[in-house]
Short mmCIF file of C-alpha atoms in Angstrom, two decimals:
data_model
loop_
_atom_site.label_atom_id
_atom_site.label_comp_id
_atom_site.label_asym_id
_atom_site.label_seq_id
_atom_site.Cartn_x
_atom_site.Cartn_y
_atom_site.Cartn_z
CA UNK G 3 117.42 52.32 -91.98
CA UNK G 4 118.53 53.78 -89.24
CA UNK G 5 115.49 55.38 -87.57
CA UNK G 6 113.61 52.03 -88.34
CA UNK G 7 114.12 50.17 -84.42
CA UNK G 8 113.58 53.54 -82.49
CA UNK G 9 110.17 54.13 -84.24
CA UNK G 10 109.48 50.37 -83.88
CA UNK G 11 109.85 50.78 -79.95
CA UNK G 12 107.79 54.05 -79.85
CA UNK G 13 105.07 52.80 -81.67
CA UNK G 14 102.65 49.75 -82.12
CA UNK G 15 103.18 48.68 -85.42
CA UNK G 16 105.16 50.42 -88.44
CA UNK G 17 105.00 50.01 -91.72
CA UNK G 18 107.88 50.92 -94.93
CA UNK G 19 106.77 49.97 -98.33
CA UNK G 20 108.37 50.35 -101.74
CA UNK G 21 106.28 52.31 -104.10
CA UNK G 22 106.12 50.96 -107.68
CA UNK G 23 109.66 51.19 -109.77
CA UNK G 24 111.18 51.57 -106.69
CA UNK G 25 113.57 49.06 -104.49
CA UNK G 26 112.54 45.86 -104.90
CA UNK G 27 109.16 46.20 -105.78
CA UNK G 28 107.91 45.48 -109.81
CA UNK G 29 109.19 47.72 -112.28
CA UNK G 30 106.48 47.34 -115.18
CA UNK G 31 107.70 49.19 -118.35
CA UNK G 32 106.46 51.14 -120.45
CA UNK G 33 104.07 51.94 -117.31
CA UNK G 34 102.81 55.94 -116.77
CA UNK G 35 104.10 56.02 -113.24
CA UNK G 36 101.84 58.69 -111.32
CA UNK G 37 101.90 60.36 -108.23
CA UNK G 38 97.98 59.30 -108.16
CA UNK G 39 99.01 55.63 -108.64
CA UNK G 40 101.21 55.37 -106.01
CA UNK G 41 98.74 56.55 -103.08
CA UNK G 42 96.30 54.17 -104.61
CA UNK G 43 98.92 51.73 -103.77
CA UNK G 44 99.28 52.97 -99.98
CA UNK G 45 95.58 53.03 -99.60
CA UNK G 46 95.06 49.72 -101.01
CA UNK G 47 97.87 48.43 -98.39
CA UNK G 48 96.40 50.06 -95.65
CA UNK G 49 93.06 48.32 -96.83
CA UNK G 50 94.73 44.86 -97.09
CA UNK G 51 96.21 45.52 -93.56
CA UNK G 52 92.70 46.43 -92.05
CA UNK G 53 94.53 49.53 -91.09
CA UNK G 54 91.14 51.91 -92.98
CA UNK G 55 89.58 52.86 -89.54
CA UNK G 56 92.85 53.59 -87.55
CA UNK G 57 94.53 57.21 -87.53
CA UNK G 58 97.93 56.92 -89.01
CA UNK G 59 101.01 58.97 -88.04
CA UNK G 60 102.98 59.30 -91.76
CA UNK G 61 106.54 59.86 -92.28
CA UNK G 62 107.58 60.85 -95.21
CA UNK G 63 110.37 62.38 -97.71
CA UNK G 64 111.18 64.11 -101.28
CA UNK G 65 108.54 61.67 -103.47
CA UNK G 66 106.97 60.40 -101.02
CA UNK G 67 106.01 63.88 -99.50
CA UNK G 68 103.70 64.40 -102.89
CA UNK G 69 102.24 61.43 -102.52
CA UNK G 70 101.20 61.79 -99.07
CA UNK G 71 99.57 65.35 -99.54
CA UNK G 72 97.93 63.09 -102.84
CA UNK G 73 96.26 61.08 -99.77
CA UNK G 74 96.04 63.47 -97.65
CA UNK G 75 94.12 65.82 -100.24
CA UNK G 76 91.49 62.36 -100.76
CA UNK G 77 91.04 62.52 -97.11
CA UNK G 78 90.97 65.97 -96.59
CA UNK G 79 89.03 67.81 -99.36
CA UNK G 80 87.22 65.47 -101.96
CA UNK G 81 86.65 62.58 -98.66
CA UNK G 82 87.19 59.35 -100.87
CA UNK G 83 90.41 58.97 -99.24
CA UNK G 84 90.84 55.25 -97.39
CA UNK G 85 93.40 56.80 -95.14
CA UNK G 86 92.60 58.74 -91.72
CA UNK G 87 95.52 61.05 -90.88
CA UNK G 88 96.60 61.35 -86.95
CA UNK G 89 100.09 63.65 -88.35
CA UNK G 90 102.07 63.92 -91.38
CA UNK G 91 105.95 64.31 -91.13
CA UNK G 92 107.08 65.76 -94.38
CA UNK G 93 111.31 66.16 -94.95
CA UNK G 94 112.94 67.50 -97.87
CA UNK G 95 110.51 66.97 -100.40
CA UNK G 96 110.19 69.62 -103.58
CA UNK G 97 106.72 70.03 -102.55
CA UNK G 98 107.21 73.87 -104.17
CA UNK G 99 107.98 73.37 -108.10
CA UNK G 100 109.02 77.14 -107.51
CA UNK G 101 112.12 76.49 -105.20
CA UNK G 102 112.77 72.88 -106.42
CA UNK G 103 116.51 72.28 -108.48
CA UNK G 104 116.45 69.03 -109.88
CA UNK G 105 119.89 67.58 -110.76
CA UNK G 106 121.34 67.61 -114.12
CA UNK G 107 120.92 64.05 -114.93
CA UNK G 108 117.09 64.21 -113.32
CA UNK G 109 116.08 67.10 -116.14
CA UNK G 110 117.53 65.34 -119.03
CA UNK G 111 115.55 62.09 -117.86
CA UNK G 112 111.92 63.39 -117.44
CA UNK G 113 112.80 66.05 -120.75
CA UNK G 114 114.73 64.06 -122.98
CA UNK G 115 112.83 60.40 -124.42
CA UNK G 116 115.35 59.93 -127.09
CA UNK G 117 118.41 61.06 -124.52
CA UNK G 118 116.94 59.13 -122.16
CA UNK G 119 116.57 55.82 -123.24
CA UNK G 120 120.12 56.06 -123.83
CA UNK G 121 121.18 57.70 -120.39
CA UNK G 122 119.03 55.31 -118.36
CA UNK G 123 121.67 51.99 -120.06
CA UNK G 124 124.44 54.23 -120.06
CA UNK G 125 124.48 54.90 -115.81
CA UNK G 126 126.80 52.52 -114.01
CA UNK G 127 128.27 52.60 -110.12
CA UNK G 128 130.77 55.55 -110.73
CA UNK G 129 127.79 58.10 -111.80
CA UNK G 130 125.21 57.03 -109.73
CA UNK G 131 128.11 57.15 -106.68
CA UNK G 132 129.08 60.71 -108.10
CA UNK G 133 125.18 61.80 -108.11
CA UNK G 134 124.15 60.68 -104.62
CA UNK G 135 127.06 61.83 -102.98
CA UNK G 136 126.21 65.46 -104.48
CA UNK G 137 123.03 65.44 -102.11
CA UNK G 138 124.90 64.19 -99.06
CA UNK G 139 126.41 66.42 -96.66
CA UNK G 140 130.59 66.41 -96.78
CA UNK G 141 130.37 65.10 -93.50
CA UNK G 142 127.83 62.67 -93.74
CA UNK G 143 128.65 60.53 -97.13
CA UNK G 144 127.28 56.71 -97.18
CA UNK G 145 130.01 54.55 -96.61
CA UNK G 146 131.05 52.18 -99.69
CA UNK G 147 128.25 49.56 -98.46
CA UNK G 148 125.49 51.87 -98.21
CA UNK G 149 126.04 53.22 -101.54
CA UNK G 150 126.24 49.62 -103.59
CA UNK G 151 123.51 48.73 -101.42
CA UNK G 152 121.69 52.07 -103.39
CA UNK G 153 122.55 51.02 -106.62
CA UNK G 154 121.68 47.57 -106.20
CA UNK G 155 118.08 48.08 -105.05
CA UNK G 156 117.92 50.24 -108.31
CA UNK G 157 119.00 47.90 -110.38
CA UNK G 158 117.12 45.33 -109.38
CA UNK G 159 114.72 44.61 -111.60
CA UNK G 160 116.51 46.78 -114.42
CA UNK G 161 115.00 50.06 -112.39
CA UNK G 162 117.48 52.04 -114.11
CA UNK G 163 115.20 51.58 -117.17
CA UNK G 164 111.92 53.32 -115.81
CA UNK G 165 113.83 56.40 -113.90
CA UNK G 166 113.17 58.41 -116.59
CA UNK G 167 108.85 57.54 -116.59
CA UNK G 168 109.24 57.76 -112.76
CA UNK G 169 110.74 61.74 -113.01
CA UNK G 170 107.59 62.55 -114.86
CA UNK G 171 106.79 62.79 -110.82
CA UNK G 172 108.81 66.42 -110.96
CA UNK G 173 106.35 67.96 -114.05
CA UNK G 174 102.95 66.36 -112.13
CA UNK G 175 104.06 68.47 -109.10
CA UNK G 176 104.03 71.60 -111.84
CA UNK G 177 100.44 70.61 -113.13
CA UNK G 178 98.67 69.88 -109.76
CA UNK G 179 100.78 72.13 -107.74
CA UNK G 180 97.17 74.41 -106.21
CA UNK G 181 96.25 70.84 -105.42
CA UNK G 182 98.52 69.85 -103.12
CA UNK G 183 99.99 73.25 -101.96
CA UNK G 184 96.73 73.74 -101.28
CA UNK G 185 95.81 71.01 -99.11
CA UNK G 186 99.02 71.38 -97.11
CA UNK G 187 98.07 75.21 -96.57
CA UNK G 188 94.65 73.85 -95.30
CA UNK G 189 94.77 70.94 -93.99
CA UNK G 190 93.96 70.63 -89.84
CA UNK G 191 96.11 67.70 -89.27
CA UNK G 192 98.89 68.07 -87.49
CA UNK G 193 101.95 68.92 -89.54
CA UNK G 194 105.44 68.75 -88.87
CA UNK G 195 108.58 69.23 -91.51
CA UNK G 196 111.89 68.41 -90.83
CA UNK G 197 114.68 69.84 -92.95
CA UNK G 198 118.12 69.49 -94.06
CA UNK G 199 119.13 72.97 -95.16
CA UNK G 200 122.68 71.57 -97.22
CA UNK G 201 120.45 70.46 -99.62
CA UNK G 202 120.93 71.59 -103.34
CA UNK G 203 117.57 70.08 -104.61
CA UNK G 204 115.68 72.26 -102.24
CA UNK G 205 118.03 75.13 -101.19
CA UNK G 206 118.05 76.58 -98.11
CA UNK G 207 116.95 79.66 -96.96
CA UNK G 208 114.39 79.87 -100.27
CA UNK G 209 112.62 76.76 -99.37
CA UNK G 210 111.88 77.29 -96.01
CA UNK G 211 111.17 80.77 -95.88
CA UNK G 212 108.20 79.86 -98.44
CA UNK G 213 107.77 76.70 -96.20
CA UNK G 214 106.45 79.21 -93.15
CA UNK G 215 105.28 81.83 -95.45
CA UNK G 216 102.68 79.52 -97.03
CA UNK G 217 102.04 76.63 -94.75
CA UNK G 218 101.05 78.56 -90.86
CA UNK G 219 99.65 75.71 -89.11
CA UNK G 220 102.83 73.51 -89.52
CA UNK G 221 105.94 73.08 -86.67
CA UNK G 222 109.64 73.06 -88.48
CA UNK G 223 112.72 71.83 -87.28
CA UNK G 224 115.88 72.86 -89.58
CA UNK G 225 118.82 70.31 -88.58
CA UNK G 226 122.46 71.21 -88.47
CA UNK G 227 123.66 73.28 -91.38
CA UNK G 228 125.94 70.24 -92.88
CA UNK G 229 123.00 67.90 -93.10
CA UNK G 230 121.80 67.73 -96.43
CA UNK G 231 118.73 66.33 -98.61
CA UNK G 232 118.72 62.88 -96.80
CA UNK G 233 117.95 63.69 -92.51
CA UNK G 234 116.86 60.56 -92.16
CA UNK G 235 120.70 59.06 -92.87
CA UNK G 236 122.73 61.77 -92.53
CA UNK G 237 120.99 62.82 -88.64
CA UNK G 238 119.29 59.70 -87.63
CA UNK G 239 119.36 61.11 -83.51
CA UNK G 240 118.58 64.68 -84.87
CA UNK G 241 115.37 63.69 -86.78
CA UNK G 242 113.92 61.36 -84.41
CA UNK G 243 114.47 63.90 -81.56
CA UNK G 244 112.96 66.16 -83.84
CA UNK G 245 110.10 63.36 -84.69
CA UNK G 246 109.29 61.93 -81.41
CA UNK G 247 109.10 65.96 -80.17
CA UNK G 248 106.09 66.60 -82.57
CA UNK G 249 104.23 63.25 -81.84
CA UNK G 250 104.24 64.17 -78.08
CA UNK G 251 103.55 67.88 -78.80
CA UNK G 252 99.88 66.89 -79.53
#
């Protein structure tokens, strides 16, 4: 990743995991993959790292947004949380079921168990290729590498066979959306999103103008109009400059 050595240098330690289904971690099915499961996983890491008592600076993006306000909400409002926030960093995440568009291919998945099953042995290369590159910005595709590189961390460990129990993320944010709006409108810990406005899956200006609207305490940076739903890739420079900004801001 390319923002991976320039947070390494800034900071003392950091630490990427991949949450369960995903990369090249297990890929139990049938398993009811949760937004509550994963940030059990986190804490426990955190715990097995004897990282509990330090404040943590979190980075995160689309899934990985909810489940950071999941543990951010434990610390925050019901206190069993094994996580002590020093800053969250949310980007394009559909933290709003309101102004989130899945893709096509995501709604049949999480809808669809019959159509599913079938869809999920049915994807190859070409789709998948077709699919990501829809949420890139024209200018700032992944080159041939990067994208195989994609589709093979998916397919490891047949992960194209649980996508559609891992989209039952998109109807959890539905059911516990006053939780975690909620703890994002309220929360005291320093907040920061940065945003890609290209992106189709959370359209610009709709997202963000509820983004301020609701959440008052939080800084924003909105990159250049062609970067899309990935910043991270797509504007490594852009959203570390925007990053390292909000970490010295307080």
């Amino acid at each position: 990743m390319q923002i991976w050595d320039p947070l390494t240098q800034r900071f003392h330690r950091v630490i990427a995991l991949d949450f369960l289904g995903f990369g090249f971690s297990d890929k139990p099915r049938p398993h009811r993959y949760s937004i509550f499961e994963q940030a059990s996983i986190v804490e426990a890491l955190v715990a097995h790292l004897g990282l509990s008592h330090q404040r943590l600076n979190l980075i995160s993006h689309d899934y990985g947004d909810t489940v950071a306000l999941e543990l951010l909400y434990r610390s925050d409002q019901n206190r069993t949380g094994h996580l002590i926030f020093n800053s969250l960093c949310l980007s394009n995440g559909g933290i709003f079921p309101e102004t989130h568009h899945p893709r096509l291919l995501q709604t049949l998945l999480k809808d669809s168990s019959i159509l599913a099953t079938v869809l999920t042995r049915l994807t190859n290369f070409m789709i998948f290729q077709k699919g990501i590159g829809e949420v890139f910005g024209p200018y700032t595709q992944p080159t041939d590498a990067e994208f195989w590189d994609m589709w093979t961390s998916l397919r490891y460990n047949d992960g194209n066979l649980v996508l559609d129990s891992i989209l039952q993320y998109i109807n959890q944010r539905f059911q516990h959306r006053d939780r975690w709006v909620g703890v994002l409108t309220s929360t005291h810990a320093p907040l920061h999103m940065i945003y890609g406005p290209l992106d189709p899956v959370n359209p610009h200006p709709q997202f963000i103008r509820l983004y301020v609207h609701l959440v008052k305490r939080s800084t924003i940076t909105v990159l250049d109009d062609h970067i899309s739903h990935y910043p991270q890739l797509e504007d490594p420079t852009g959203f570390l400059k925007a990053y390292f900004n909000f970490i010295h801001s307080f």
